[in-house]
Backbone as ProteinMPNN parsed JSONL, in Angstrom:
{"seq_chain_A": "MTAEETGRDAQPWGEVTPDAARRLLVAAVEAFAERGYHATTTRDIASRAGMSPAALYIHYKTKEELLHRISRIGHDKALDILRTAADGPGTPAGRLAVAVRSFVGWHAAQHTTARVVQYELDALGESARAEIVALRRRTDGVIRELVDDGVRAGEFDVADPAGTTVAVLSLCIDVARWFNVGGRRTPDEVGALYAELVLRMVGFRGDPAEVAGAQK", "coords_chain_A": {"N_chain_A": [[44.743, 110.581, 179.76], [48.225, 110.643, 179.251], [50.118, 109.179, 176.473], [52.612, 107.971, 177.387], [52.015, 107.586, 180.013], [50.683, 105.21, 180.098], [52.523, 103.242, 180.085], [55.274, 102.405, 181.857], [54.322, 102.881, 184.573], [51.268, 101.856, 185.491], [49.353, 103.41, 186.541], [49.99, 106.458, 187.276], [49.261, 108.541, 188.605], [47.749, 107.412, 190.633], [47.443, 107.996, 193.328], [46.041, 110.311, 193.391], [42.863, 111.561, 194.107], [39.538, 112.557, 193.979], [38.4, 110.827, 190.698], [38.03, 113.002, 189.014], [39.633, 115.021, 189.897], [42.134, 113.788, 189.265], [41.988, 113.649, 186.531], [42.036, 116.336, 185.89], [44.61, 116.962, 186.841], [46.2, 115.351, 185.196], [45.591, 116.597, 182.818], [46.549, 119.167, 183.484], [49.518, 118.584, 183.705], [50.0, 117.861, 180.824], [49.448, 120.288, 179.523], [51.2, 122.243, 180.842], [53.352, 120.998, 180.044], [53.438, 121.506, 177.314], [52.79, 124.092, 176.878], [54.045, 125.791, 178.793], [54.128, 126.744, 182.176], [53.366, 129.494, 182.856], [51.983, 130.427, 180.549], [49.938, 128.76, 180.48], [46.398, 128.529, 181.02], [43.744, 128.286, 183.663], [41.388, 127.745, 182.145], [42.438, 126.543, 179.907], [43.285, 124.063, 181.048], [41.028, 122.93, 182.134], [39.414, 122.531, 179.831], [41.109, 120.579, 178.674], [40.622, 118.567, 180.195], [38.149, 118.023, 179.682], [36.18, 119.337, 181.234], [34.428, 121.988, 182.983], [35.678, 125.452, 183.552], [34.847, 126.15, 186.131], [34.683, 123.774, 187.588], [37.124, 122.984, 188.073], [38.031, 124.406, 190.124], [36.813, 123.322, 192.258], [38.228, 121.159, 193.111], [40.952, 122.134, 193.133], [42.365, 124.971, 194.306], [43.845, 127.059, 193.074], [45.992, 127.615, 190.251], [48.63, 127.237, 190.721], [48.311, 125.68, 192.857], [47.861, 123.157, 191.681], [50.316, 122.893, 190.146], [51.838, 122.595, 192.287], [51.135, 120.182, 193.345], [51.48, 118.315, 191.447], [54.342, 118.516, 191.262], [55.167, 117.911, 193.92], [54.362, 115.005, 194.098], [55.889, 113.976, 191.854], [58.414, 114.457, 192.718], [58.594, 113.154, 195.021], [58.278, 110.511, 193.961], [60.601, 110.344, 192.425], [62.662, 110.416, 194.471], [62.047, 108.167, 195.976], [62.618, 106.079, 194.054], [65.321, 106.484, 194.066], [66.052, 106.046, 196.705], [65.224, 103.555, 197.204], [67.1, 101.973, 195.595], [69.519, 102.654, 196.714], [69.361, 101.639, 199.159], [69.311, 99.052, 198.609], [70.654, 95.687, 198.071], [74.159, 94.79, 197.452], [77.215, 96.063, 195.959], [78.587, 99.293, 196.381], [79.037, 100.072, 193.667], [77.359, 98.675, 192.004], [74.9, 99.53, 193.381], [74.67, 102.231, 192.733], [74.581, 101.965, 189.94], [72.014, 100.69, 189.693], [70.465, 102.732, 190.795], [70.854, 104.656, 188.935], [70.039, 103.684, 186.36], [67.223, 103.231, 187.145], [66.35, 105.899, 187.916], [66.833, 107.259, 185.561], [65.486, 105.911, 183.779], [62.862, 106.253, 184.749], [62.682, 109.064, 184.069], [62.822, 109.076, 181.388], [60.759, 107.408, 180.567], [58.537, 108.579, 181.668], [58.414, 111.358, 180.551], [57.247, 113.512, 179.794], [55.869, 114.318, 182.347], [58.022, 114.435, 183.904], [59.495, 116.652, 182.884], [57.721, 118.689, 183.576], [57.92, 118.499, 186.396], [60.558, 118.918, 186.943], [61.514, 121.231, 185.694], [59.864, 123.328, 186.029], [60.017, 124.437, 188.593], [60.471, 127.231, 189.474], [58.279, 128.607, 189.156], [56.649, 128.206, 191.338], [55.248, 129.377, 194.294], [56.858, 131.094, 197.318], [56.651, 129.398, 199.564], [55.913, 126.805, 198.722], [57.862, 126.344, 196.888], [60.101, 126.172, 198.513], [59.428, 123.802, 200.038], [59.672, 121.817, 197.851], [62.326, 122.149, 197.184], [63.657, 121.222, 199.531], [63.076, 118.532, 199.096], [64.343, 118.012, 196.9], [67.086, 118.516, 197.834], [67.294, 116.157, 199.439], [67.261, 114.021, 197.479], [69.515, 114.751, 196.138], [71.198, 114.022, 198.096], [71.127, 111.285, 198.407], [72.342, 110.366, 196.106], [74.905, 111.508, 196.575], [75.466, 110.061, 198.887], [75.715, 107.47, 197.959], [78.035, 107.83, 196.112], [79.94, 108.59, 198.112], [80.124, 106.173, 199.54], [81.165, 104.472, 197.569], [83.632, 105.488, 197.288], [84.734, 105.217, 200.018], [84.801, 102.481, 199.872], [86.704, 102.014, 198.055], [86.155, 101.589, 195.438], [85.712, 103.745, 193.888], [87.158, 106.546, 192.165], [87.228, 109.716, 192.987], [87.718, 113.167, 192.718], [86.218, 115.347, 193.726], [83.514, 114.891, 195.263], [81.18, 116.382, 195.645], [80.787, 117.895, 193.532], [80.633, 116.035, 191.617], [78.337, 114.731, 192.086], [76.334, 116.693, 191.675], [76.927, 116.861, 188.959], [76.135, 114.121, 187.919], [73.471, 114.112, 188.637], [72.315, 116.246, 187.18], [72.986, 115.124, 184.61], [71.283, 112.928, 184.473], [68.604, 114.092, 184.906], [68.309, 115.642, 182.811], [67.484, 113.926, 180.707], [64.674, 113.884, 180.511], [64.201, 116.102, 179.14], [64.944, 115.81, 176.397], [64.246, 113.219, 175.65], [62.798, 111.005, 173.28], [60.091, 109.236, 172.286], [59.883, 107.919, 170.039], [62.523, 107.474, 169.312], [65.855, 105.765, 168.934], [66.346, 104.194, 171.156], [65.083, 102.632, 174.015], [63.503, 103.645, 177.252], [64.602, 101.857, 179.276], [67.026, 101.191, 177.976], [68.247, 103.48, 177.525], [68.591, 104.24, 180.287], [70.364, 102.035, 181.219], [72.689, 102.855, 179.359], [73.273, 105.197, 180.661], [74.026, 104.481, 183.224], [76.315, 103.238, 182.88], [77.804, 105.329, 181.867], [77.818, 106.965, 184.142], [79.221, 105.486, 185.912], [81.628, 105.562, 184.953], [82.188, 108.2, 185.233], [82.55, 108.39, 187.989], [85.011, 107.182, 188.26], [85.008, 104.536, 188.539], [86.63, 101.374, 189.377], [86.372, 98.99, 188.175], [84.699, 97.141, 185.507], [82.841, 99.143, 183.874], [80.745, 98.748, 181.913], [80.096, 96.153, 182.357], [79.075, 96.024, 184.876], [77.082, 97.843, 184.73], [75.402, 96.821, 182.863], [74.547, 94.526, 183.993], [72.717, 94.954, 185.939], [69.347, 95.076, 186.942]], "CA_chain_A": [[46.08, 110.189, 180.192], [49.17, 110.766, 178.154], [50.655, 107.645, 176.009], [53.516, 107.633, 178.367], [51.557, 107.122, 181.415], [50.213, 103.861, 179.994], [53.667, 102.465, 180.053], [56.046, 102.115, 183.03], [53.454, 103.155, 185.754], [50.108, 101.648, 184.896], [48.538, 104.65, 186.832], [51.123, 107.022, 187.865], [48.689, 109.451, 189.452], [46.941, 106.692, 191.389], [47.178, 108.616, 194.545], [45.062, 111.509, 193.324], [41.382, 111.038, 193.988], [38.632, 111.525, 193.062], [38.829, 110.725, 189.311], [37.945, 114.305, 188.322], [40.926, 115.629, 190.255], [43.187, 113.209, 188.729], [41.836, 114.16, 185.073], [42.427, 117.745, 185.911], [46.106, 116.931, 187.165], [46.93, 115.017, 183.975], [45.438, 117.597, 181.908], [47.626, 120.3, 183.75], [50.732, 118.169, 183.052], [50.262, 118.112, 179.272], [49.412, 121.851, 179.199], [52.4, 122.97, 181.381], [54.784, 120.577, 179.35], [53.246, 121.856, 176.09], [52.994, 125.571, 176.864], [54.813, 126.37, 179.994], [53.319, 127.191, 183.357], [52.821, 130.824, 182.897], [51.333, 130.593, 179.416], [48.664, 127.948, 180.59], [45.234, 129.2, 181.863], [42.935, 127.277, 184.098], [40.52, 127.25, 181.199], [43.215, 125.481, 179.158], [43.395, 122.945, 181.875], [39.699, 122.353, 182.231], [39.16, 122.314, 178.631], [41.762, 119.419, 178.205], [40.009, 117.442, 180.917], [36.499, 117.816, 179.333], [35.359, 120.066, 182.433], [34.246, 123.595, 183.0], [36.595, 126.057, 184.507], [34.307, 126.347, 187.585], [34.781, 122.546, 188.102], [38.543, 122.929, 188.36], [38.133, 125.211, 191.5], [36.267, 122.38, 193.201], [39.421, 120.403, 193.445], [42.272, 122.866, 193.173], [42.138, 126.399, 194.526], [44.617, 127.877, 192.123], [46.641, 126.902, 189.097], [49.771, 126.889, 191.498], [48.079, 124.517, 193.745], [47.972, 121.922, 190.751], [51.622, 122.523, 189.752], [52.528, 122.09, 193.655], [50.746, 118.868, 193.606], [52.37, 117.55, 190.452], [55.789, 118.632, 191.587], [55.391, 117.052, 195.119], [54.044, 113.784, 193.707], [57.004, 113.51, 191.14], [59.869, 114.576, 193.48], [58.507, 111.94, 195.912], [58.634, 109.398, 193.115], [62.005, 110.211, 192.252], [63.232, 110.171, 195.611], [61.687, 106.806, 196.239], [63.296, 105.447, 193.323], [66.816, 106.546, 194.401], [66.233, 105.606, 198.128], [65.129, 102.02, 197.225], [68.204, 101.555, 195.162], [70.413, 102.981, 197.753], [69.139, 100.772, 200.392], [69.241, 97.666, 198.268], [71.91, 94.84, 198.241], [75.089, 94.92, 196.452], [78.321, 97.051, 196.031], [78.359, 100.593, 195.789], [78.876, 100.509, 192.132], [76.151, 98.076, 191.702], [73.775, 100.232, 193.733], [74.789, 103.339, 192.026], [74.134, 101.684, 188.707], [70.597, 100.443, 189.869], [69.937, 104.039, 191.059], [70.76, 105.597, 187.746], [69.087, 103.108, 185.598], [65.844, 103.37, 187.466], [66.164, 107.196, 187.911], [66.888, 107.81, 184.167], [64.334, 105.226, 183.138], [61.685, 107.047, 185.066], [62.596, 110.436, 183.48], [62.511, 108.781, 179.944], [59.27, 106.893, 180.282], [57.575, 109.68, 181.987], [59.198, 112.641, 180.127], [56.268, 114.753, 179.912], [55.508, 114.625, 183.632], [59.298, 114.818, 184.447], [59.713, 118.063, 182.409], [57.211, 119.666, 184.464], [58.333, 118.407, 187.788], [61.988, 119.361, 186.927], [61.805, 122.422, 185.066], [58.692, 124.416, 186.348], [60.02, 124.971, 189.913], [60.491, 128.741, 189.775], [56.88, 129.131, 188.959], [55.922, 127.898, 192.439], [55.384, 130.425, 195.309], [57.952, 130.604, 198.111], [56.523, 128.141, 200.493], [55.604, 125.641, 197.977], [59.074, 126.133, 196.339], [61.08, 125.651, 199.674], [59.251, 122.376, 200.303], [60.319, 120.951, 196.665], [63.762, 122.462, 197.161], [64.012, 120.4, 200.518], [62.965, 117.154, 198.581], [65.486, 117.824, 195.872], [68.259, 118.219, 198.598], [67.276, 114.832, 199.867], [67.594, 113.445, 196.34], [71.079, 114.984, 196.081], [71.997, 113.454, 199.182], [71.068, 109.868, 198.123], [73.541, 110.141, 195.004], [76.054, 111.746, 197.326], [75.683, 108.931, 199.831], [76.478, 106.332, 197.066], [79.316, 108.259, 195.754], [80.803, 108.478, 199.096], [80.137, 104.839, 199.779], [82.054, 103.793, 196.667], [85.041, 106.113, 197.613], [85.242, 104.526, 201.027], [85.011, 101.073, 199.534], [87.71, 101.804, 197.344], [85.591, 101.308, 194.249], [85.435, 105.026, 192.995], [88.2, 107.529, 192.294], [86.542, 111.02, 192.86], [88.272, 114.273, 193.56], [85.254, 116.289, 193.913], [82.309, 114.207, 195.393], [79.943, 117.363, 195.643], [80.673, 118.439, 192.325], [80.244, 114.901, 190.925], [76.892, 114.528, 192.452], [75.661, 117.659, 190.891], [76.97, 116.51, 187.431], [75.381, 112.971, 187.855], [71.98, 114.414, 188.802], [72.126, 116.963, 185.979], [72.923, 114.305, 183.472], [70.169, 112.047, 184.614], [67.471, 114.743, 184.842], [68.108, 116.276, 181.418], [66.808, 112.85, 179.866], [63.414, 114.332, 180.371], [64.094, 117.351, 178.149], [65.227, 115.303, 175.024], [63.933, 111.935, 175.343], [61.702, 110.942, 172.185], [59.519, 107.829, 172.332], [60.298, 107.489, 168.582], [64.052, 107.416, 169.286], [66.224, 104.344, 168.834], [66.45, 103.646, 172.527], [64.021, 102.622, 174.978], [63.814, 104.142, 178.553], [65.469, 100.896, 179.97], [68.192, 101.18, 177.255], [68.878, 104.837, 178.001], [68.888, 103.955, 181.613], [71.609, 101.212, 181.063], [73.845, 103.575, 178.938], [73.612, 106.286, 181.629], [74.441, 103.795, 184.365], [77.649, 102.961, 182.527], [78.394, 106.591, 181.821], [78.008, 107.595, 185.394], [80.23, 104.803, 186.68], [82.957, 106.132, 184.443], [82.344, 109.445, 185.749], [83.188, 108.207, 189.389], [86.184, 106.433, 188.135], [84.815, 103.172, 188.933], [87.895, 100.734, 189.066], [86.124, 97.667, 187.457], [84.285, 97.279, 184.133], [81.457, 99.848, 184.081], [79.789, 98.185, 181.01], [79.575, 94.828, 182.833], [78.294, 96.33, 186.07], [75.828, 98.588, 184.219], [74.626, 95.94, 182.123], [74.244, 93.283, 184.73], [71.846, 95.479, 186.741], [67.978, 94.903, 186.494]], "C_chain_A": [[47.173, 110.039, 178.939], [49.703, 109.385, 177.753], [51.722, 107.297, 177.123], [53.142, 107.157, 179.702], [50.922, 105.919, 181.348], [51.345, 102.806, 180.104], [53.987, 101.855, 181.459], [55.286, 102.046, 184.252], [52.029, 102.896, 185.076], [49.026, 102.906, 185.281], [49.29, 105.351, 187.669], [50.501, 108.133, 188.938], [47.359, 108.827, 190.381], [46.521, 107.239, 192.754], [46.179, 109.642, 194.685], [43.721, 111.086, 192.958], [40.708, 112.358, 194.353], [39.043, 111.568, 191.491], [38.867, 112.16, 188.756], [39.278, 115.091, 188.576], [42.121, 115.124, 189.708], [43.065, 113.638, 187.239], [42.452, 115.528, 185.171], [43.929, 117.878, 186.075], [46.791, 116.547, 185.823], [46.861, 115.906, 182.921], [46.389, 118.801, 182.203], [49.134, 119.863, 183.393], [50.9, 118.216, 181.552], [50.25, 119.427, 178.763], [50.724, 122.391, 179.588], [53.599, 122.459, 180.482], [54.701, 121.144, 177.822], [53.65, 123.416, 175.871], [53.638, 126.382, 177.841], [53.714, 126.804, 181.027], [52.519, 128.497, 183.084], [51.954, 130.985, 181.775], [50.117, 129.731, 179.4], [47.596, 128.494, 181.427], [44.401, 128.068, 182.519], [41.905, 126.818, 183.139], [40.98, 126.395, 180.262], [43.155, 124.145, 179.713], [42.143, 122.157, 181.759], [39.055, 121.861, 181.039], [39.849, 120.805, 178.186], [41.004, 118.286, 178.987], [38.613, 117.299, 180.725], [35.825, 118.393, 180.481], [35.271, 121.477, 182.224], [35.279, 124.206, 184.002], [36.036, 126.184, 186.039], [34.559, 124.868, 188.332], [36.045, 122.315, 188.579], [38.677, 123.471, 190.069], [37.542, 124.172, 192.562], [37.333, 121.601, 193.851], [40.655, 121.217, 193.68], [41.98, 124.303, 193.28], [42.795, 127.412, 193.392], [45.461, 126.877, 191.236], [48.083, 126.56, 189.736], [49.554, 125.713, 192.498], [48.304, 123.117, 192.891], [49.405, 121.744, 190.482], [52.218, 122.113, 190.954], [52.426, 120.555, 193.781], [51.558, 117.816, 192.63], [53.825, 117.39, 190.772], [56.107, 117.724, 192.789], [55.246, 115.531, 194.847], [55.489, 113.279, 192.8], [58.269, 113.63, 191.854], [59.699, 113.399, 194.608], [58.778, 110.596, 195.195], [60.117, 109.298, 192.943], [62.968, 109.999, 193.386], [63.26, 108.745, 196.13], [62.564, 105.87, 195.419], [64.891, 105.257, 193.613], [66.83, 105.757, 195.662], [66.209, 104.017, 197.938], [66.356, 101.317, 196.518], [69.41, 101.715, 196.064], [70.474, 102.06, 198.841], [69.097, 99.279, 200.021], [70.71, 96.936, 198.515], [72.975, 95.15, 197.101], [76.294, 95.877, 196.802], [77.791, 98.248, 195.996], [78.083, 100.807, 194.467], [77.526, 99.856, 191.656], [74.792, 98.968, 192.156], [73.624, 101.362, 193.036], [74.201, 103.049, 190.363], [72.493, 101.369, 188.651], [69.915, 101.804, 190.028], [69.748, 104.764, 189.697], [69.983, 105.019, 186.58], [67.591, 103.314, 186.078], [65.493, 104.92, 187.427], [65.805, 107.824, 186.46], [65.712, 107.233, 183.354], [63.01, 105.723, 183.479], [61.567, 108.425, 184.152], [62.431, 110.218, 182.106], [61.032, 108.39, 179.731], [58.216, 107.838, 180.616], [57.968, 111.033, 181.795], [58.502, 113.73, 180.133], [55.994, 115.304, 181.271], [56.868, 115.102, 184.209], [59.796, 116.264, 184.086], [58.998, 119.221, 183.43], [57.659, 119.716, 185.802], [59.835, 118.918, 187.911], [62.248, 120.773, 186.593], [60.787, 123.668, 185.405], [58.932, 124.909, 187.815], [60.032, 126.257, 190.306], [59.171, 129.181, 189.738], [56.212, 128.985, 190.38], [56.306, 129.065, 193.466], [56.515, 130.079, 196.441], [57.763, 129.513, 199.111], [56.541, 126.936, 199.948], [57.19, 125.305, 197.419], [60.075, 125.542, 197.304], [60.601, 124.276, 200.016], [59.925, 121.51, 199.272], [61.731, 121.153, 196.803], [64.307, 121.334, 198.322], [64.09, 119.018, 199.925], [64.111, 117.043, 197.624], [66.982, 117.722, 196.737], [68.431, 116.929, 199.103], [67.789, 113.934, 198.693], [69.069, 113.456, 196.055], [71.822, 114.126, 197.007], [71.956, 111.884, 199.141], [72.126, 109.58, 197.06], [74.803, 110.398, 195.694], [76.534, 110.644, 198.202], [76.404, 107.894, 198.955], [77.832, 106.709, 196.523], [80.307, 108.127, 196.918], [81.072, 107.029, 199.533], [81.047, 104.198, 198.879], [83.581, 104.34, 196.87], [85.599, 105.389, 198.82], [85.493, 103.071, 200.922], [86.275, 100.799, 198.512], [87.562, 101.542, 195.691], [85.648, 102.582, 193.346], [86.753, 105.885, 193.289], [87.425, 108.981, 191.844], [87.091, 112.025, 193.572], [87.292, 115.1, 194.232], [83.854, 115.564, 194.191], [80.975, 115.064, 195.312], [79.553, 117.609, 194.195], [80.222, 117.108, 191.319], [78.877, 114.545, 190.879], [76.109, 115.398, 191.588], [75.475, 117.394, 189.207], [76.132, 115.066, 187.083], [73.837, 113.334, 187.853], [71.6, 115.205, 187.575], [71.928, 116.161, 184.751], [71.654, 113.531, 183.274], [68.743, 112.923, 184.165], [67.25, 115.317, 183.507], [67.533, 115.321, 180.492], [65.442, 113.4, 179.524], [63.123, 115.454, 179.304], [64.292, 116.898, 176.838], [64.751, 114.106, 174.554], [62.637, 111.793, 174.267], [61.372, 109.364, 172.26], [59.863, 107.133, 170.964], [61.673, 107.355, 168.282], [64.442, 106.002, 169.08], [66.36, 103.634, 170.077], [65.326, 103.822, 173.293], [64.426, 103.277, 176.091], [64.892, 103.204, 179.348], [67.088, 101.034, 179.265], [68.918, 102.477, 177.632], [69.491, 104.77, 179.372], [70.207, 103.073, 181.859], [72.784, 102.059, 180.53], [74.229, 104.563, 179.982], [74.366, 105.692, 182.824], [76.04, 103.568, 184.056], [78.485, 104.272, 182.454], [78.83, 107.326, 183.104], [79.222, 106.652, 186.222], [81.665, 105.105, 186.018], [83.115, 107.278, 184.98], [83.012, 109.574, 187.196], [84.43, 107.595, 189.402], [86.039, 105.153, 188.705], [86.196, 102.085, 188.514], [87.76, 99.442, 188.368], [85.603, 97.986, 186.081], [82.831, 97.93, 184.196], [80.473, 99.413, 183.163], [79.272, 96.88, 181.61], [78.607, 95.018, 184.108], [77.004, 96.914, 185.609], [74.809, 97.723, 183.57], [73.973, 94.77, 182.831], [73.014, 93.742, 185.763], [70.468, 95.58, 186.243], [67.191, 95.903, 187.279]], "O_chain_A": [[46.957, 109.431, 177.891], [49.746, 108.49, 178.597], [51.565, 106.237, 177.729], [53.857, 106.436, 180.398], [50.541, 105.427, 182.41], [51.078, 101.608, 180.203], [53.276, 101.069, 182.085], [55.577, 101.136, 185.029], [51.649, 103.653, 184.182], [48.112, 103.29, 184.551], [49.343, 104.971, 188.838], [51.126, 108.525, 189.923], [46.346, 109.43, 190.734], [45.423, 106.986, 193.251], [45.564, 109.895, 195.721], [43.385, 110.48, 191.941], [41.332, 113.194, 195.005], [39.954, 112.305, 191.113], [39.806, 112.444, 188.012], [39.901, 115.682, 187.694], [43.113, 115.85, 189.631], [44.115, 113.997, 186.707], [43.425, 115.772, 184.457], [44.51, 118.807, 185.516], [47.729, 117.191, 185.353], [47.807, 116.079, 182.153], [46.96, 119.377, 181.277], [49.897, 120.668, 182.858], [51.968, 118.62, 181.092], [50.882, 119.757, 177.76], [51.381, 122.986, 178.734], [54.577, 123.145, 180.188], [55.729, 121.243, 177.152], [54.459, 123.891, 175.074], [53.752, 127.599, 177.69], [52.583, 127.158, 180.696], [51.29, 128.571, 183.084], [51.032, 131.773, 181.989], [49.297, 129.852, 178.49], [47.893, 128.92, 182.543], [44.361, 126.971, 181.963], [41.505, 125.655, 183.204], [40.238, 125.559, 179.746], [42.993, 123.164, 178.988], [42.109, 120.986, 181.382], [38.255, 120.926, 181.086], [39.236, 120.004, 177.481], [40.794, 117.195, 178.457], [37.917, 116.584, 181.446], [34.745, 117.861, 180.735], [35.95, 122.083, 181.395], [35.663, 123.645, 185.028], [36.798, 126.304, 186.999], [34.626, 124.822, 189.561], [36.184, 121.487, 189.479], [39.33, 122.934, 190.963], [37.887, 124.301, 193.737], [37.317, 121.411, 195.067], [41.395, 120.806, 194.575], [41.361, 124.846, 192.366], [42.215, 128.408, 192.96], [45.59, 125.668, 191.431], [48.688, 125.602, 189.254], [50.442, 124.949, 192.873], [48.851, 122.135, 193.391], [49.854, 120.6, 190.541], [53.124, 121.286, 190.856], [53.319, 119.813, 194.191], [52.115, 116.776, 192.983], [54.443, 116.34, 190.595], [57.049, 116.931, 192.787], [56.06, 114.799, 195.41], [56.069, 112.244, 193.127], [59.185, 112.864, 191.552], [60.693, 112.794, 195.008], [59.408, 109.691, 195.742], [60.765, 108.305, 193.274], [64.031, 109.412, 193.184], [64.256, 108.212, 196.619], [63.192, 104.969, 195.975], [65.547, 104.227, 193.454], [67.603, 104.801, 195.72], [67.065, 103.3, 198.455], [66.619, 100.155, 196.829], [70.259, 100.824, 196.08], [71.531, 101.739, 199.384], [68.9, 98.393, 200.853], [71.683, 97.486, 199.031], [72.678, 95.671, 196.026], [76.311, 96.431, 197.902], [76.626, 98.401, 195.63], [77.166, 101.515, 194.05], [76.71, 100.491, 190.989], [73.809, 99.082, 191.425], [72.485, 101.628, 192.652], [73.504, 103.853, 189.743], [71.8, 101.746, 187.707], [68.858, 102.01, 189.433], [68.714, 105.353, 189.38], [69.322, 105.769, 185.862], [66.778, 103.586, 185.194], [64.41, 105.241, 186.938], [64.883, 108.594, 186.192], [65.091, 107.845, 182.485], [62.089, 105.663, 182.665], [60.515, 108.779, 183.62], [61.887, 111.134, 181.49], [60.267, 108.915, 178.922], [57.163, 107.921, 179.985], [57.899, 111.845, 182.717], [58.977, 114.827, 180.424], [55.885, 116.517, 181.451], [56.881, 116.09, 184.943], [60.418, 116.953, 184.894], [59.496, 120.244, 183.901], [57.801, 120.793, 186.381], [60.237, 119.308, 189.007], [63.122, 121.424, 187.167], [60.997, 124.821, 185.03], [58.141, 125.729, 188.281], [59.635, 126.525, 191.439], [58.921, 130.223, 190.344], [55.206, 129.665, 190.578], [57.414, 129.602, 193.493], [57.022, 128.959, 196.49], [58.702, 128.788, 199.438], [57.094, 125.998, 200.521], [57.664, 124.172, 197.51], [60.787, 124.584, 197.005], [61.511, 123.504, 200.319], [60.655, 120.586, 199.628], [62.413, 120.177, 196.489], [65.282, 120.632, 198.054], [65.073, 118.326, 200.19], [64.78, 116.011, 197.581], [67.881, 116.97, 196.36], [69.572, 116.49, 199.245], [68.701, 113.141, 198.926], [69.742, 112.459, 195.794], [72.899, 113.595, 196.737], [72.751, 111.258, 199.841], [72.773, 108.539, 197.166], [75.755, 109.643, 195.498], [77.715, 110.311, 198.294], [77.548, 107.517, 199.209], [78.72, 105.857, 196.508], [81.405, 107.604, 196.728], [82.214, 106.717, 199.872], [81.769, 103.33, 199.37], [84.566, 103.645, 196.62], [86.752, 104.959, 198.786], [86.239, 102.471, 201.696], [86.732, 99.692, 198.228], [88.478, 101.352, 194.891], [85.632, 102.445, 192.122], [87.307, 105.928, 194.387], [87.109, 109.291, 190.696], [87.084, 112.018, 194.802], [87.58, 115.551, 195.341], [83.026, 115.664, 193.286], [79.891, 114.58, 194.985], [78.418, 117.565, 193.72], [79.502, 117.292, 190.337], [78.299, 114.132, 189.873], [75.277, 114.92, 190.816], [74.511, 117.571, 188.462], [75.533, 114.971, 186.012], [73.078, 112.801, 187.044], [70.601, 114.856, 186.947], [71.001, 116.348, 183.963], [71.05, 113.455, 182.204], [67.963, 112.537, 183.294], [66.105, 115.474, 183.082], [67.061, 115.783, 179.453], [65.065, 113.392, 178.352], [62.042, 115.647, 178.747], [63.784, 117.623, 175.983], [64.749, 113.816, 173.358], [61.6, 112.43, 174.451], [62.211, 108.464, 172.285], [60.084, 105.925, 170.867], [62.045, 107.14, 167.128], [63.597, 105.108, 169.039], [66.496, 102.412, 170.019], [64.656, 104.854, 173.329], [65.616, 103.585, 176.146], [65.859, 103.676, 179.945], [68.123, 100.984, 179.93], [70.089, 102.474, 178.011], [70.638, 105.139, 179.624], [71.036, 103.453, 182.686], [73.838, 102.026, 181.166], [75.422, 104.775, 180.196], [75.255, 106.343, 183.374], [76.888, 103.719, 184.936], [79.637, 104.34, 182.882], [79.814, 108.056, 183.224], [79.994, 107.153, 187.041], [82.712, 104.859, 186.618], [84.277, 107.539, 185.293], [83.758, 110.481, 187.565], [84.99, 107.438, 190.486], [86.967, 104.685, 189.364], [86.658, 102.091, 187.372], [88.746, 98.81, 187.986], [86.001, 98.998, 185.505], [81.829, 97.296, 184.525], [79.303, 99.629, 183.479], [78.112, 96.531, 181.392], [77.603, 94.339, 184.325], [75.934, 96.51, 186.063], [73.593, 97.866, 183.7], [73.026, 94.141, 182.359], [72.399, 92.856, 186.355], [70.308, 96.137, 185.157], [65.974, 95.997, 187.116]]}, "name": "protein", "num_of_chains": 1, "seq": "MTAEETGRDAQPWGEVTPDAARRLLVAAVEAFAERGYHATTTRDIASRAGMSPAALYIHYKTKEELLHRISRIGHDKALDILRTAADGPGTPAGRLAVAVRSFVGWHAAQHTTARVVQYELDALGESARAEIVALRRRTDGVIRELVDDGVRAGEFDVADPAGTTVAVLSLCIDVARWFNVGGRRTPDEVGALYAELVLRMVGFRGDPAEVAGAQK"}
């Protein structure tokens, strides 16, 4: 298990059983993040997991199946984080701040996993890719819903809700690419910073720093 996976989520791959399948999946995440999907072999993955290449095929038919499983679980998690925030109590600004803090916090705390989830999509075959793209559209829809709620409530001043939604998601997701555990901000601190930035992006009419900092 990577160091990041001992933090925010005690066992982020708890839904993967048996233990051997989980070990292979964690090894695949590490290998894909380090070398890229195409440069990683099934032997690389099995070796990292302390298993034989033959053992891998007991649990996963192909390398792509491993990537698909990683991507599906990661996208489900990201969507759940946003959906929980969007359905929570409070004003649109407050809910958007919670959504961004949680979403960014996950991408920072689980940055190795998130890099694979967000940036290896094109390695999937047509059917698997279509499934993940549909999940991404649902994720986009949650942010768009929050932006539209804020506009209707008179809290946000947004000329282009669709374009703003894309910008917000791009900003949040990119955290997985650059976040460094040795940096000066924790995942929660980066989340709070980004929540404030996003509230400014949507033209929040109140105090972005106050709302972003108040959300837990």
